Amino acid sequence: MFRLKLSASLLTGLILSVSTLHAQVKAPIMGWSSWNNFRVNIDEKMLREQADAMVSSGLYAAGYRFVNIDDGYFGGRDKDGKLLVNTAKFPSGMKALADYIHSKKLKAGIYTDAGNNTCGSYYDKDPNGTGSGIYGHIDQDCNLFFKEWGFDFLKVDWCGGERMKLDEQTAYTPIIKAVKAIDTNIVFNICRWQFPGEWAIKQADSWRVSGDISAKFSSILHIIDLDADLYKYASPGHYNDMDMLQVGRGMSYDEDKTHFSMWCMLNSPLLAGNDLRSMSRQTIDILTNKELIALNQDKAFKQATRVLKDANIEIWVKQLAGKNAKAIAIMNRGDNDATYDFSADKAGLSNNTELRDLWLHKKLGKAGALRRFDIPKHGIIVLKTV
């Protein structure tokens, strides 16, 4: 009898431990980053206004949380090597800015480079980025970012590291270890501009798989293709980062929808890159489509896979939590509108599977043997089994 009670107790503890572990798994982060729209031209007033707009626009209600400060805040280093802030841009300092972001119930992100110099020092001629990278200052900078300033996210770029000819694994591993030693909940992003290698897939929370995105549909397709075969490296809490969103930055409505849909299907972090203060209603509606966001945040944490190519039409399937639950994206890569006859078996579904359209927000009924969809050029249909 004693052994039975002990076994039951151990079993209960094991179940609780597994449940707790599952509850702590991080979904892809959602938020905003300054780089796409502002590059190094940032200041505390603008960043506070982005935090305000994240709440007032409805993005917070849709799940967006991070306000990530990218390159451009640096002020060099003092004689002891301590990182300084550009006081002309940030007169209140970074701790005050992080505190303000936190006061909105948001999280704050910060930026560095694995090498001596930041990307802005090379590409934007920002002299304050020279010598401001984390190389040689790992513990010093991590203590500053997280213990003194209180940030929740770190993006580590590679411009300086590349020019120093550093080895990626050797350069990034001690930075990750230093960050996680302070707090395992801090989100760490490797910005290497390509899949960094299998060494990274259990250490980092996310890793970039491409060069910088641009607001062109060709760029969107290029990144999707780069990520197509990387699903095997993604796992709960560890994701392929397809770069910041370009929704609301000049592409067509259908291109923006396709872009956002595929980032959700492929479990990329969702970091808006537009100016949140001046979004159109159309842009807000795309970024706050809760049915699409639910795919990105789904508890199965599965990246979609491409199951069919038919000329310019592709079918992608994402396994969701729940028995036989799936999301299906039918994407038109072509430069012309298309009519496509979709059969359920192409997505591994039965004809009796009930479908819901996640952009029309309505049930479509049974998949049937054949269902015809009109898809605009560069457009997409996203379905979910119900």
XYZ file of C-alpha atoms in Angstrom:
386
model
C 0.000 0.000 0.000
C 2.822 2.364 0.858
C 4.457 1.713 -2.524
C 1.181 2.423 -4.323
C 0.762 5.803 -2.583
C 4.373 6.705 -3.319
C 3.988 5.799 -6.986
C 0.791 7.831 -7.250
C 2.532 10.798 -5.627
C 5.464 10.544 -7.998
C 3.132 10.237 -10.965
C 1.208 13.331 -9.895
C 4.448 15.258 -9.508
C 5.614 14.135 -12.920
C 2.338 15.220 -14.528
C 2.552 18.615 -12.825
C 6.171 19.029 -13.902
C 5.352 18.207 -17.536
C 2.349 20.553 -17.459
C 4.463 23.359 -15.994
C 7.179 22.807 -18.604
C 4.602 22.911 -21.407
C 3.082 26.090 -19.999
C 6.500 27.777 -20.017
C 7.194 27.110 -23.696
C 7.365 30.439 -25.505
C 5.306 30.935 -28.637
C 6.844 33.123 -31.373
C 7.026 36.653 -30.034
C 4.735 39.398 -31.315
C 5.578 43.076 -31.278
C 7.231 45.891 -33.198
C 10.796 46.808 -34.167
C 12.228 50.161 -35.132
C 14.642 49.164 -37.909
C 12.467 48.795 -41.027
C 10.904 52.229 -40.820
C 13.483 54.309 -38.930
C 16.890 52.583 -39.187
C 19.241 54.556 -36.872
C 16.975 57.621 -36.794
C 15.330 56.797 -33.482
C 14.722 58.704 -30.250
C 12.873 58.193 -26.997
C 9.874 60.364 -27.956
C 9.153 58.322 -31.075
C 9.618 55.022 -29.246
C 7.254 56.054 -26.467
C 4.721 56.999 -29.125
C 5.078 53.564 -30.738
C 4.339 51.956 -27.374
C 1.286 54.194 -26.973
C 0.094 53.332 -30.491
C 0.543 49.604 -29.917
C -2.057 49.860 -27.176
C -4.437 52.401 -28.758
C -4.474 50.739 -32.208
C -5.672 47.363 -30.935
C -2.377 45.542 -31.509
C -1.951 44.957 -27.791
C -5.422 43.423 -27.586
C -4.473 41.147 -30.497
C -1.408 39.848 -28.613
C 1.464 42.168 -29.570
C 3.782 42.842 -26.630
C 7.365 43.709 -27.589
C 8.670 47.180 -28.441
C 12.144 46.446 -29.779
C 14.758 49.197 -30.040
C 17.152 48.394 -32.870
C 20.426 50.057 -33.869
C 20.871 53.804 -33.356
C 20.765 54.409 -29.600
C 24.515 54.169 -28.966
C 26.790 56.864 -27.574
C 30.122 55.028 -27.639
C 31.902 53.727 -24.515
C 33.540 55.431 -21.546
C 37.135 54.882 -20.383
C 36.063 51.769 -18.466
C 34.339 50.276 -21.495
C 30.805 50.947 -20.256
C 28.326 51.397 -23.068
C 26.961 54.918 -23.335
C 23.656 56.145 -24.751
C 23.217 59.014 -27.192
C 21.804 61.580 -24.763
C 20.641 63.897 -27.550
C 18.237 61.172 -28.673
C 17.596 59.610 -25.273
C 17.854 62.353 -22.636
C 15.956 60.293 -20.051
C 18.142 57.221 -20.539
C 17.339 53.641 -21.455
C 16.106 52.515 -18.062
C 13.455 55.240 -18.092
C 12.418 54.193 -21.593
C 12.203 50.514 -20.638
C 10.200 51.489 -17.548
C 7.791 53.499 -19.714
C 7.299 50.552 -22.082
C 6.706 48.264 -19.093
C 4.172 50.740 -17.664
C 2.040 49.985 -20.743
C 2.170 46.258 -19.835
C 4.527 45.753 -22.774
C 8.003 44.219 -23.036
C 11.132 46.057 -24.152
C 13.793 44.829 -26.571
C 17.347 46.018 -27.226
C 20.040 45.503 -29.888
C 23.755 44.794 -30.205
C 26.247 43.209 -32.613
C 28.427 40.147 -31.988
C 31.477 42.058 -33.237
C 33.084 45.382 -32.363
C 30.862 47.561 -34.533
C 27.146 47.683 -35.299
C 25.462 47.508 -38.700
C 24.512 51.181 -38.478
C 28.163 52.148 -38.265
C 28.760 50.585 -41.691
C 25.546 51.135 -43.610
C 24.197 54.331 -42.023
C 27.534 55.987 -41.232
C 26.654 56.221 -37.531
C 29.990 56.867 -35.788
C 28.484 55.986 -32.405
C 28.078 52.387 -33.553
C 31.840 51.994 -33.869
C 33.153 50.098 -30.857
C 29.624 49.669 -29.471
C 29.241 45.969 -30.323
C 29.245 43.398 -27.527
C 32.583 41.792 -28.491
C 34.894 41.933 -25.479
C 32.103 43.301 -23.274
C 29.682 40.390 -22.977
C 29.144 40.324 -19.212
C 29.421 44.100 -18.914
C 26.788 44.776 -21.589
C 24.426 41.980 -20.512
C 24.423 43.279 -16.943
C 23.671 46.745 -18.309
C 20.900 45.619 -20.681
C 19.071 43.341 -18.284
C 20.042 44.085 -14.675
C 20.375 47.878 -14.885
C 18.046 48.807 -17.739
C 15.557 45.912 -17.433
C 15.121 44.821 -21.051
C 13.354 41.576 -22.026
C 14.727 40.791 -25.501
C 18.090 40.927 -27.260
C 18.798 40.922 -30.991
C 22.444 40.242 -31.815
C 23.483 41.296 -35.332
C 26.491 40.119 -37.348
C 27.894 43.074 -39.335
C 30.823 43.559 -36.978
C 31.268 39.846 -36.441
C 31.419 39.192 -40.171
C 34.076 41.852 -40.754
C 36.138 40.468 -37.875
C 35.820 37.009 -39.467
C 34.510 35.553 -36.228
C 33.237 32.000 -36.022
C 29.475 32.154 -35.510
C 29.107 29.415 -32.922
C 32.128 30.613 -30.973
C 30.893 34.217 -31.009
C 27.221 33.688 -30.234
C 27.351 30.859 -27.676
C 28.907 32.837 -24.780
C 26.483 35.721 -25.392
C 23.506 33.371 -25.211
C 24.877 31.755 -22.052
C 25.427 35.123 -20.387
C 21.895 36.280 -21.226
C 20.205 33.070 -20.099
C 22.279 33.018 -16.882
C 20.649 36.323 -15.968
C 17.100 35.222 -16.849
C 15.986 32.300 -19.014
C 12.853 34.256 -19.925
C 14.863 36.848 -21.866
C 14.222 36.256 -25.578
C 17.402 35.859 -27.647
C 17.507 36.383 -31.420
C 20.479 35.505 -33.644
C 20.552 37.905 -36.598
C 23.050 36.103 -38.826
C 21.017 36.618 -42.096
C 20.988 32.879 -42.829
C 20.248 29.670 -40.933
C 23.154 29.659 -38.440
C 23.480 25.901 -38.058
C 22.158 23.114 -35.866
C 24.245 24.321 -32.918
C 21.777 27.198 -32.476
C 18.428 25.428 -32.559
C 18.153 24.653 -28.844
C 20.099 27.654 -27.555
C 18.422 30.641 -29.219
C 14.728 31.493 -29.121
C 14.851 32.463 -32.800
C 17.338 32.945 -35.614
C 17.140 34.881 -38.841
C 17.104 32.782 -42.013
C 17.599 35.538 -44.598
C 19.125 38.881 -45.406
C 17.071 41.968 -44.649
C 13.514 41.929 -45.943
C 12.220 44.639 -48.291
C 8.687 45.779 -49.074
C 8.578 43.893 -52.369
C 6.665 40.686 -53.043
C 9.781 39.146 -54.594
C 11.489 39.551 -51.200
C 8.565 37.870 -49.453
C 8.704 34.883 -51.806
C 12.496 34.625 -51.487
C 12.297 34.388 -47.689
C 9.440 31.868 -47.842
C 11.552 29.693 -50.143
C 14.583 29.945 -47.850
C 12.460 28.811 -44.906
C 10.550 26.054 -46.699
C 12.950 23.243 -45.799
C 13.972 24.587 -42.386
C 10.838 23.294 -40.617
C 12.875 20.386 -39.258
C 14.951 22.792 -37.157
C 12.007 24.594 -35.546
C 10.625 23.282 -32.270
C 8.517 24.571 -29.350
C 10.213 27.760 -28.135
C 12.748 27.859 -31.000
C 11.768 29.378 -34.344
C 12.979 30.327 -37.806
C 12.806 34.125 -37.945
C 11.710 35.398 -41.376
C 12.487 39.028 -40.426
C 10.262 41.942 -39.526
C 6.900 42.449 -41.185
C 6.533 44.861 -44.090
C 2.735 45.073 -43.799
C 1.604 48.662 -44.371
C 4.846 49.738 -46.038
C 3.884 49.957 -49.707
C 2.868 46.533 -51.001
C -0.659 45.797 -52.254
C -3.469 44.654 -49.981
C -3.248 41.078 -51.278
C 0.542 41.040 -50.963
C 0.297 42.231 -47.368
C -2.274 39.505 -46.615
C -0.082 36.815 -48.176
C 2.980 38.098 -46.340
C 1.235 38.096 -42.954
C -0.466 34.741 -43.592
C 2.771 32.946 -44.435
C 4.633 34.420 -41.453
C 1.802 33.029 -39.295
C 1.789 29.660 -41.053
C 5.574 29.298 -40.772
C 5.711 30.285 -37.085
C 7.951 33.285 -37.584
C 8.085 35.937 -34.866
C 5.560 38.639 -35.775
C 7.339 41.984 -35.445
C 5.591 44.846 -37.208
C 8.032 47.141 -38.993
C 5.749 50.026 -39.956
C 5.054 53.285 -38.128
C 2.298 52.329 -35.686
C 1.273 55.964 -35.250
C -0.041 56.329 -38.799
C -1.512 52.939 -39.735
C -4.477 52.690 -42.080
C -7.537 50.731 -41.009
C -6.589 48.152 -43.632
C -3.134 47.640 -42.120
C -4.573 47.332 -38.614
C -7.123 44.782 -39.819
C -4.374 42.640 -41.339
C -2.060 42.821 -38.333
C -4.885 42.110 -35.863
C -6.534 39.186 -37.674
C -6.906 37.021 -34.594
C -7.720 33.877 -36.568
C -4.389 34.124 -38.413
C -2.521 35.068 -35.236
C -3.971 31.972 -33.560
C -2.145 29.830 -36.135
C 1.160 31.489 -35.277
C 0.568 31.074 -31.537
C -0.931 27.565 -31.758
C 0.184 25.255 -28.936
C 1.405 22.539 -31.284
C 4.207 24.976 -32.251
C 4.488 23.367 -35.709
C 5.884 25.145 -38.764
C 3.870 24.657 -41.956
C 5.269 22.581 -44.807
C 4.792 22.973 -48.542
C 2.918 19.894 -49.776
C 2.199 20.829 -53.393
C 3.428 23.042 -56.221
C 1.098 23.408 -59.193
C 2.490 26.020 -61.588
C 2.148 29.295 -59.630
C -0.096 27.780 -56.961
C 1.330 26.307 -53.766
C -0.423 24.489 -50.936
C 1.009 24.674 -47.429
C -0.274 22.664 -44.462
C 0.266 23.422 -40.787
C -0.515 20.832 -38.106
C -2.431 22.397 -35.219
C -3.080 21.329 -31.649
C -6.130 19.090 -31.481
C -6.990 15.840 -33.216
C -6.595 16.149 -36.989
C -6.639 19.959 -36.761
C -4.899 21.684 -39.672
C -4.517 25.016 -41.382
C -4.166 25.137 -45.167
C -2.768 28.039 -47.190
C -3.317 28.194 -50.960
C -0.904 30.801 -52.299
C -0.775 32.323 -55.769
C 2.832 33.280 -56.539
C 1.919 34.372 -60.045
C 1.511 37.822 -61.549
C -2.026 37.074 -62.728
C -5.293 36.197 -60.998
C -5.927 32.451 -60.855
C -8.846 30.081 -60.492
C -7.782 26.952 -58.664
C -9.611 23.667 -58.169
C -8.700 22.424 -54.718
C -9.304 18.811 -53.771
C -9.264 17.831 -50.107
C -6.812 14.989 -50.614
C -4.137 17.472 -51.732
C -3.967 18.673 -48.135
C -4.472 15.263 -46.548
C -8.132 15.946 -45.746
C -11.260 13.903 -46.257
C -14.106 15.231 -48.399
C -16.236 15.528 -45.245
C -13.792 17.859 -43.501
C -15.466 21.120 -42.511
C -13.514 24.221 -43.502
C -13.396 27.813 -42.325
C -11.939 30.754 -44.303
C -9.738 32.782 -41.936
C -9.782 35.972 -44.010
C -13.513 35.914 -44.741
C -14.131 34.786 -41.138
C -16.828 32.331 -42.137
C -17.470 28.610 -42.433
C -17.389 27.207 -45.944
C -18.962 23.816 -45.243
C -17.465 20.509 -46.280
C -14.332 20.421 -48.382
C -15.978 18.109 -50.896
C -14.254 16.296 -53.738
C -13.470 19.581 -55.466
C -13.757 23.211 -54.423
C -12.971 26.148 -56.688
C -11.170 29.247 -55.409
C -10.520 32.531 -57.177
C -7.163 33.833 -55.972
C -5.873 37.281 -56.971
C -2.297 37.688 -58.153
C 0.093 37.405 -55.191
C -2.940 36.498 -53.100
C -3.781 33.732 -50.668
C -6.617 31.673 -49.236
C -6.156 30.445 -45.656
C -8.409 27.671 -44.378
C -8.748 25.845 -41.099
C -10.423 22.550 -40.329
C -13.350 22.898 -37.920
